[in-house]
mmCIF file of C-alpha atoms in Angstrom:
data_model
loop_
_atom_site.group_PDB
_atom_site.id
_atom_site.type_symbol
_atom_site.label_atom_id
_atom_site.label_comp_id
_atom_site.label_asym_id
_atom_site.label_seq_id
_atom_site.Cartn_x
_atom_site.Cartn_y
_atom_site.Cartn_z
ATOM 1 C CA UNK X 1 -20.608 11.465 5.039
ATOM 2 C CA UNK X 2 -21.989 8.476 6.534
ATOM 3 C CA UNK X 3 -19.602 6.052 4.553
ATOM 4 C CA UNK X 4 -20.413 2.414 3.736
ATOM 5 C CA UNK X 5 -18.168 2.085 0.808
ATOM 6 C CA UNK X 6 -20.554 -0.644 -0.826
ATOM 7 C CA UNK X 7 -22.264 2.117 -1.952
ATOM 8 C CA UNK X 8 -19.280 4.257 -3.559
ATOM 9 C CA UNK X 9 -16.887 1.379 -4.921
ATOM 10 C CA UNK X 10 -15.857 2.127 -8.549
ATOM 11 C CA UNK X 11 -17.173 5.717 -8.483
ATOM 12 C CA UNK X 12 -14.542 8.502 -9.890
ATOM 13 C CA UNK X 13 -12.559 9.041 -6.445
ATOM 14 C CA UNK X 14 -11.824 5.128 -6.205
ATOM 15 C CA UNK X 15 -10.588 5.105 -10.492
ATOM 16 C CA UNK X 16 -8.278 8.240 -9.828
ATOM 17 C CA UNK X 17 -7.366 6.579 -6.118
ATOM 18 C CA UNK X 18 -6.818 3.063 -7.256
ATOM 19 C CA UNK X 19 -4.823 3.998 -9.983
ATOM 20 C CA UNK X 20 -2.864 6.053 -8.164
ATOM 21 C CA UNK X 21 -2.091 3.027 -5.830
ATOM 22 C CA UNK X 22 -1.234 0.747 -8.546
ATOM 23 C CA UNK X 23 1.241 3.540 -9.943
ATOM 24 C CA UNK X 24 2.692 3.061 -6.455
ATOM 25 C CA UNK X 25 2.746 0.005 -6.318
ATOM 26 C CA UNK X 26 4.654 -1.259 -9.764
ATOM 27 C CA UNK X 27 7.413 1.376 -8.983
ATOM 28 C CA UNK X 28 7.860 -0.713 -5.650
ATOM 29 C CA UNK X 29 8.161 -3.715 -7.610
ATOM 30 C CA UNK X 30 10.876 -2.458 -9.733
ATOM 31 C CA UNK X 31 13.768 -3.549 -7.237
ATOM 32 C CA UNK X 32 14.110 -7.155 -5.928
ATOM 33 C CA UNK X 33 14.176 -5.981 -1.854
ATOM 34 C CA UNK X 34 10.884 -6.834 -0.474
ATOM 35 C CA UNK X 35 8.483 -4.269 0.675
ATOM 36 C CA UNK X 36 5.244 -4.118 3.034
ATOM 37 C CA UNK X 37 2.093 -2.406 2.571
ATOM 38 C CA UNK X 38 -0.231 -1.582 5.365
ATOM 39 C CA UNK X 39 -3.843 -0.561 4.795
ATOM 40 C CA UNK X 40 -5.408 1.398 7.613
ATOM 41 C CA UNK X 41 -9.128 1.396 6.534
ATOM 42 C CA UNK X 42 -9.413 -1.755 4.119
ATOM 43 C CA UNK X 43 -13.248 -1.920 3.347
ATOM 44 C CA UNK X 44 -14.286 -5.734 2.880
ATOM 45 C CA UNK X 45 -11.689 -5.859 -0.435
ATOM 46 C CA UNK X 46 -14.262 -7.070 -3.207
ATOM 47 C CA UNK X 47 -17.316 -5.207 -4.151
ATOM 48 C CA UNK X 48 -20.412 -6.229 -6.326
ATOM 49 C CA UNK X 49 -21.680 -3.638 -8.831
ATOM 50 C CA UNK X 50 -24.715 -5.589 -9.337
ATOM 51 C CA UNK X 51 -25.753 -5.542 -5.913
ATOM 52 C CA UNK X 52 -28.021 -3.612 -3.575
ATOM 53 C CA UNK X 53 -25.335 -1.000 -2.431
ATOM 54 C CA UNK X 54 -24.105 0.334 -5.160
ATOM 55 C CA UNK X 55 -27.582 -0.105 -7.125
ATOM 56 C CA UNK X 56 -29.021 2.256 -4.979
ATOM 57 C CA UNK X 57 -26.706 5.267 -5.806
ATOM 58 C CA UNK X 58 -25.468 4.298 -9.117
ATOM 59 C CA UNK X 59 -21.818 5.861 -9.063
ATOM 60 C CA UNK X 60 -20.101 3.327 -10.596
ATOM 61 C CA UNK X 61 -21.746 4.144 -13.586
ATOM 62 C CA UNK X 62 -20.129 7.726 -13.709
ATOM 63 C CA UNK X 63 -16.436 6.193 -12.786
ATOM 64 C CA UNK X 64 -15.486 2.535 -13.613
ATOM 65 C CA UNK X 65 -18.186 1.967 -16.295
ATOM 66 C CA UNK X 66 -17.033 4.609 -18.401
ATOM 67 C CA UNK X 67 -13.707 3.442 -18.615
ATOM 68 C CA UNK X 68 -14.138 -0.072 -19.591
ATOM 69 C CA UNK X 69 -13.847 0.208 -23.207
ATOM 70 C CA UNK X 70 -10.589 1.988 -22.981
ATOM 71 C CA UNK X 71 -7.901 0.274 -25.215
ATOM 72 C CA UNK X 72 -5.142 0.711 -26.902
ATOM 73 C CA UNK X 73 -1.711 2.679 -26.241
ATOM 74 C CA UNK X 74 -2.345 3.649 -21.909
ATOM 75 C CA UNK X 75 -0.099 4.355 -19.573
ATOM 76 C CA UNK X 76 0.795 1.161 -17.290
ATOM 77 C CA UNK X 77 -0.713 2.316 -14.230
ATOM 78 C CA UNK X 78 -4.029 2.602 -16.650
ATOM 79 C CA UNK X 79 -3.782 -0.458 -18.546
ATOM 80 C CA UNK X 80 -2.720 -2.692 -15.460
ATOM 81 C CA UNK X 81 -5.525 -1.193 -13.248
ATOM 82 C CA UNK X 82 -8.126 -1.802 -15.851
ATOM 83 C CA UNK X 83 -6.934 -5.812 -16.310
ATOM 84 C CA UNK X 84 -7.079 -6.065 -12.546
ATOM 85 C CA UNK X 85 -10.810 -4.781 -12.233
ATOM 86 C CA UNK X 86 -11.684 -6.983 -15.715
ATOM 87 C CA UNK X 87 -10.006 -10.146 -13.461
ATOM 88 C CA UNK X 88 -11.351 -9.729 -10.311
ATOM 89 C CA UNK X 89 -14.874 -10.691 -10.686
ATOM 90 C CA UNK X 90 -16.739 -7.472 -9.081
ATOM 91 C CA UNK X 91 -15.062 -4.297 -7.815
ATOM 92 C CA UNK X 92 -11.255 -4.957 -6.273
ATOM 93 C CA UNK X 93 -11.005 -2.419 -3.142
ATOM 94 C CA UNK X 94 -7.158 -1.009 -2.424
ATOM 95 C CA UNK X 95 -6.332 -4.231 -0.433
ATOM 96 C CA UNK X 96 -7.297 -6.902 -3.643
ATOM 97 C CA UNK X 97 -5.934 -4.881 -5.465
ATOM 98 C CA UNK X 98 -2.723 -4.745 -3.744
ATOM 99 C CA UNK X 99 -2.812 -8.259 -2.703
ATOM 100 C CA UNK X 100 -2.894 -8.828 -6.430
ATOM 101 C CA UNK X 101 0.040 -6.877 -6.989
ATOM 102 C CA UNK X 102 2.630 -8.618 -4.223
ATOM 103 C CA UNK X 103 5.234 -10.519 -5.212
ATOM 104 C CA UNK X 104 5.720 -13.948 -2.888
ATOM 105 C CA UNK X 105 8.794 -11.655 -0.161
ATOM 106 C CA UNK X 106 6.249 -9.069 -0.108
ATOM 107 C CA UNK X 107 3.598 -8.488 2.920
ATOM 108 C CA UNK X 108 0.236 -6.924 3.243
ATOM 109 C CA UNK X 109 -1.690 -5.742 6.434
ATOM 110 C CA UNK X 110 -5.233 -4.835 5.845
ATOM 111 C CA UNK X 111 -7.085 -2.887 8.997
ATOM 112 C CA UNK X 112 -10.857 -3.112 9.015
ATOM 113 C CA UNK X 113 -12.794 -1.986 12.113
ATOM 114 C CA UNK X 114 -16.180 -3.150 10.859
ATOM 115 C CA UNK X 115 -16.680 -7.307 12.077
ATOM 116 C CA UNK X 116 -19.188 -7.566 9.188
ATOM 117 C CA UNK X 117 -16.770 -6.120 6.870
ATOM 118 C CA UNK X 118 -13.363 -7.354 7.989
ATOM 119 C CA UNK X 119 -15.163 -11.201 7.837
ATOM 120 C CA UNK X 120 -15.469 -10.601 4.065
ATOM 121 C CA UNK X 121 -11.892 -8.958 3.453
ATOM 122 C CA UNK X 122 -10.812 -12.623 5.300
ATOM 123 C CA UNK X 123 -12.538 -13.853 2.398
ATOM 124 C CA UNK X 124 -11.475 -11.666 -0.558
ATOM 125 C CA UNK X 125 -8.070 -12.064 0.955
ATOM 126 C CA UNK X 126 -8.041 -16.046 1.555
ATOM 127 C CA UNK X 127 -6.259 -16.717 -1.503
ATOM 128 C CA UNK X 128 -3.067 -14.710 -1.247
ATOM 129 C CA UNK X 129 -0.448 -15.829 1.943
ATOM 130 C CA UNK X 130 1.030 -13.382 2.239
ATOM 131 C CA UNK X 131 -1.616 -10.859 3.146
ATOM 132 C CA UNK X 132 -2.932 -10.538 6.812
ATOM 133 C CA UNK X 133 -6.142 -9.195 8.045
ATOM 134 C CA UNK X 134 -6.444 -7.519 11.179
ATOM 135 C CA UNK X 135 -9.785 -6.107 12.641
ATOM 136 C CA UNK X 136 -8.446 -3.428 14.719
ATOM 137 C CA UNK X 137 -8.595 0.579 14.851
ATOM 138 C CA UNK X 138 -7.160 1.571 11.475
ATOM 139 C CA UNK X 139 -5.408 4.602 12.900
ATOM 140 C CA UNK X 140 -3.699 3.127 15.969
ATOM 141 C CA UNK X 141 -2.961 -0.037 14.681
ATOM 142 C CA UNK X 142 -1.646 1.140 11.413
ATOM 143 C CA UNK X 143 1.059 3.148 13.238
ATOM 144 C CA UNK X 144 1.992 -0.120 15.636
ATOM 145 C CA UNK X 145 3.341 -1.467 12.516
ATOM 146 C CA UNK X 146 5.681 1.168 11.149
ATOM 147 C CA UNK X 147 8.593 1.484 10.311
ATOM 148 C CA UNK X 148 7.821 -2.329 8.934
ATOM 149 C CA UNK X 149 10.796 -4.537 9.330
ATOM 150 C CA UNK X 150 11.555 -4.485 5.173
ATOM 151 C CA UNK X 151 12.092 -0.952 5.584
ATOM 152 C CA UNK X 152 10.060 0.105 1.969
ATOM 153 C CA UNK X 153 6.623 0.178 1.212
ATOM 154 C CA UNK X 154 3.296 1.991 1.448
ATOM 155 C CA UNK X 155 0.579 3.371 3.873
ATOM 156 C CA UNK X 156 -2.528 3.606 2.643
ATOM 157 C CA UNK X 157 -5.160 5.432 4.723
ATOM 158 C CA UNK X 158 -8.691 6.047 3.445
ATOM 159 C CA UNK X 159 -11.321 6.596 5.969
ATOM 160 C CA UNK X 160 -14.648 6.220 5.704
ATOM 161 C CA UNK X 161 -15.258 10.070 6.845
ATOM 162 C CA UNK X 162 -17.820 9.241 9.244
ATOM 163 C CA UNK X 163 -16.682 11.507 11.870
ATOM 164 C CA UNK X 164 -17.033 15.031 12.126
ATOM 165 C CA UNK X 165 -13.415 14.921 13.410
ATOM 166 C CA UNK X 166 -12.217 12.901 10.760
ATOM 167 C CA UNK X 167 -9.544 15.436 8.974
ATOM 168 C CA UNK X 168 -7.979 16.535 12.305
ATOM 169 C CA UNK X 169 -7.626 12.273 12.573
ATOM 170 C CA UNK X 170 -6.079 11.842 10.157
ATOM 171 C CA UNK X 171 -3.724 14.462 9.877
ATOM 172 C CA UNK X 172 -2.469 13.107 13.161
ATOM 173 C CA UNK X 173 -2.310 9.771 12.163
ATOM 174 C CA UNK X 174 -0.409 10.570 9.336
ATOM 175 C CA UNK X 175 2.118 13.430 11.112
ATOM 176 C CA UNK X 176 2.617 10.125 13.620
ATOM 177 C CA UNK X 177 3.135 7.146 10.660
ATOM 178 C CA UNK X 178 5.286 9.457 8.776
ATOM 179 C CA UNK X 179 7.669 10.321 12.298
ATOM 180 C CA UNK X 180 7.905 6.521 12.196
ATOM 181 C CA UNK X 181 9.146 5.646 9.005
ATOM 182 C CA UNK X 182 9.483 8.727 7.503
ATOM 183 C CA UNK X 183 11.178 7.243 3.789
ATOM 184 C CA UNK X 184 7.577 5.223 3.127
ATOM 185 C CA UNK X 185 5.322 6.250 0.213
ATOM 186 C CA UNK X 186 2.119 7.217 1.945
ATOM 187 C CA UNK X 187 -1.283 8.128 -0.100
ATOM 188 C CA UNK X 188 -3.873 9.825 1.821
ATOM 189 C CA UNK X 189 -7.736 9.704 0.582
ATOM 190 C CA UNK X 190 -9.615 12.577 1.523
ATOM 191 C CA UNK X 191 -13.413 13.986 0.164
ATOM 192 C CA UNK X 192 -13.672 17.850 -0.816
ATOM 193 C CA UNK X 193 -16.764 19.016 0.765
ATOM 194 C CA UNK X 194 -15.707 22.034 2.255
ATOM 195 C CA UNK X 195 -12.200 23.388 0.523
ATOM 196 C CA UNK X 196 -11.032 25.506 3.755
ATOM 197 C CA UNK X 197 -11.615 22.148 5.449
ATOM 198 C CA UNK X 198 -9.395 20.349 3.082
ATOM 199 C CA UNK X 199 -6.633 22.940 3.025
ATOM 200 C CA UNK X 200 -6.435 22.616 6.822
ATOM 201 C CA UNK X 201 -5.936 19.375 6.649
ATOM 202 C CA UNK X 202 -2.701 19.008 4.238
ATOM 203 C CA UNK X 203 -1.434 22.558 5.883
ATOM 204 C CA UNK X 204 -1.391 19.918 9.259
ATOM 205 C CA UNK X 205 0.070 17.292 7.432
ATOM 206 C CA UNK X 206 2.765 19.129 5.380
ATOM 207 C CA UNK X 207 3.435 21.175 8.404
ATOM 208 C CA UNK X 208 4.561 17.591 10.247
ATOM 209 C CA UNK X 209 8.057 17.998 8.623
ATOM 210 C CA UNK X 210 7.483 16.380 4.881
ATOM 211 C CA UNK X 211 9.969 17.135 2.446
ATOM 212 C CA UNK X 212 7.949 15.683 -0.495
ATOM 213 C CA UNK X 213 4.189 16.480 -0.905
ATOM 214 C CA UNK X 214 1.877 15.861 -3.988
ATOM 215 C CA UNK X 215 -2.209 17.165 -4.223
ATOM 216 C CA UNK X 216 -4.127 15.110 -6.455
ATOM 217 C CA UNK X 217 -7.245 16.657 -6.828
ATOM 218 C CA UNK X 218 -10.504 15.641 -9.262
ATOM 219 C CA UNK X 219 -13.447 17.649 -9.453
ATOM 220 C CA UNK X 220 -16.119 16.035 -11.755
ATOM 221 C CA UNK X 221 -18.536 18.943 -11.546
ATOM 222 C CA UNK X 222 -17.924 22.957 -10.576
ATOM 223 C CA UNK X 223 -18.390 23.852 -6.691
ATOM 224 C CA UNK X 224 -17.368 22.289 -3.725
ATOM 225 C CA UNK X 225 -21.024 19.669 -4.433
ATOM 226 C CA UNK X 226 -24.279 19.270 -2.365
ATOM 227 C CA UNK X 227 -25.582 15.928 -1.779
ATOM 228 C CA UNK X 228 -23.156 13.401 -4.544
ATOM 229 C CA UNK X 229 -19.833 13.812 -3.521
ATOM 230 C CA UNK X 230 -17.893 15.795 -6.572
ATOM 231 C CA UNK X 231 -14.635 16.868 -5.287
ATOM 232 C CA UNK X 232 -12.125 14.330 -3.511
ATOM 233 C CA UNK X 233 -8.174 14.300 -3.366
ATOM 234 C CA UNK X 234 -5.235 12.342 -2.687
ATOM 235 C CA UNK X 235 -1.947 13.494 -0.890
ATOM 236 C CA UNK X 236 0.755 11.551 -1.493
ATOM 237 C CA UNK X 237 3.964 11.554 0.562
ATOM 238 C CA UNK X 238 7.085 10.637 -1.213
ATOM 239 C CA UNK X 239 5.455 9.931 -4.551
ATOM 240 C CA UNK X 240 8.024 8.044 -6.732
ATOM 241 C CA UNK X 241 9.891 9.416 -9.420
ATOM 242 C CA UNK X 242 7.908 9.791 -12.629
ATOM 243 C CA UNK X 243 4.315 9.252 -10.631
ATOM 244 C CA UNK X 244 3.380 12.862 -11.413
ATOM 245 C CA UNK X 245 3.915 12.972 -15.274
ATOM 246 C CA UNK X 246 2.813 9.295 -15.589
ATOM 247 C CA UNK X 247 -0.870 10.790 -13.291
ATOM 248 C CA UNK X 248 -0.697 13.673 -15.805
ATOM 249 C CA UNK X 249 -1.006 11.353 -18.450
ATOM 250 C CA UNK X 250 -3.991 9.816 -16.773
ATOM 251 C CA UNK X 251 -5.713 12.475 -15.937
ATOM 252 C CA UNK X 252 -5.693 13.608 -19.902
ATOM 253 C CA UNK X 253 -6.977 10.503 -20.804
ATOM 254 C CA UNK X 254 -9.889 10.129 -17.847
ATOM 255 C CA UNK X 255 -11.333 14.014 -17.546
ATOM 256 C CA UNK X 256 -13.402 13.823 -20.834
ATOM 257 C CA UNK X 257 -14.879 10.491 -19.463
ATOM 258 C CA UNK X 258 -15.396 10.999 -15.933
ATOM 259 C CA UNK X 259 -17.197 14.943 -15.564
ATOM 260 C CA UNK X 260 -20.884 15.037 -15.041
ATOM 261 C CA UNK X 261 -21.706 18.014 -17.399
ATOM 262 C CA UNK X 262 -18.171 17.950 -18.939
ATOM 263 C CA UNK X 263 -14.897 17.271 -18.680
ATOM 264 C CA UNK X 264 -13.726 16.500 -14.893
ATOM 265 C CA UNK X 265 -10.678 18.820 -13.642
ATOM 266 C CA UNK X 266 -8.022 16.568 -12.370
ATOM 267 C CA UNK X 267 -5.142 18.665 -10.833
ATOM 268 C CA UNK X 268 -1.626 17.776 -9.581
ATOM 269 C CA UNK X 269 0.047 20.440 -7.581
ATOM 270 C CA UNK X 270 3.724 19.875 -5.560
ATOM 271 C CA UNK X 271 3.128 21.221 -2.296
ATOM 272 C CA UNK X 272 6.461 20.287 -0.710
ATOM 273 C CA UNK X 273 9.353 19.743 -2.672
ATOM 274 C CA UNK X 274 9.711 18.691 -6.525
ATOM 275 C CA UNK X 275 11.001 16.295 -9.169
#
């Protein structure tokens, strides 16, 4: 995948991905102690679904667009994500959104490589004090900051999948993040091209020592997909109490709306430990 993520904001991986983080996120919230979140591959943070990027492939229109007339009774993580994309003037990418979600003793770091990129995160981000940008090597400088001096929070790492090495990267960035500060909540974005290449890749990560492992998998059409991606996961490390059953919940209410030819199949599966 040659991954610009212009081109890809708001399609089904970022809904199921985003929510997910905002799941994570209020259940930090819930206790007074500050907490830190560090972003290892930020994006530029705001995204405009009117624009040339994500004109060109049109996958918003199969993810966020079908969602936005979704009312009614829905679980928090749902409901709050949904007010956060209707307030944020475009497309908020995982740092807005969590730089939305801080509370004034809580810290983000966003990572972007990119200069053209991490110049418009400094602008998406401008607003919110306590939220840093660094332009830096997401991997390396992501694990410079653990374990972060609150002691609670969340890594976030979601690579662009450029590199043909990029699964045996970032299994080792996250084996050496979660050595580091091995209590944090960590959700780890991954595409589903190949499935032997996927299962790899959380075998090397579970095999790093984790007590706690959760798959998050959403297919929106059968076979691992030519061309479109179709298949992408999340592994989450330490997922909070509740966060499966409330995802379950989620996943009901998004897999009639979000398959190509019918509903999408949105798995959860423990693969180390259990609630």
């Amino acid at each position: 995948m040659n991954y610009r993520h212009g081109y890809h904001a708001g399609n089904f991986a970022d809904v199921v991905k985003h929510i997910a983080l905002v799941r994570i996120l209020l259940h930090l919230r819930r206790k007074d102690a500050p907490f830190a979140v560090v972003d290892s591959h930020a994006g530029r943070g705001l995204y405009d679904l009117a624009g040339e990027q994500a004109g060109k492939t049109g996958e918003a229109k199969g993810g966020i667009a079908r969602l936005m007339d979704m009312a009614g009774d829905l679980p928090e993580s749902l409901a709050a994500y949904l007010a956060l994309v209707k307030g944020s003037g475009g497309y908020p990418g995982s740092p807005l959104i969590a730089a939305k979600l801080l509370r004034p003793q809580d810290r983000l770091t966003a990572i972007e490589k990119h200069p053209e990129e991490a110049a418009l995160l400094k602008q998406a981000l401008a607003p919110f004090r306590n939220a840093t940008v660094e332009q830096a090597d997401g991997y390396a400088r992501a694990a410079k900051l653990l374990p972060p001096p609150a002691r609670r929070g969340l890594v976030l790492m979601d690579p662009p999948f450029e590199a043909a090495e990029e699964f045996a990267a970032l299994a080792q960035a996250a084996r050496t993040a979660h050595r580091k500060f091995a209590t944090g909540l960590y959700l780890l974005w991954y595409p589903v091209k190949s499935a032997g290449d996927a299962d790899r890749f959380l075998g090397e990560v579970i095999g790093g020592g984790v007590d706690k492992a959760l798959r998050l998998d959403i297919a929106i059409a059968p076979g691992p997909g030519e061309g479109k991606l179709a298949r992408a996961g999340l592994l989450v490390l330490n997922p909070p109490y509740g966060f499966a059953d409330e995802m379950r919940a989620v996943a009901a209410l998004l897999a009639p709306r979000l398959g190509r030819d019918g509903p999408a199949d949105i798995r959860l599966d423990w693969l180390a430990g259990a609630e």
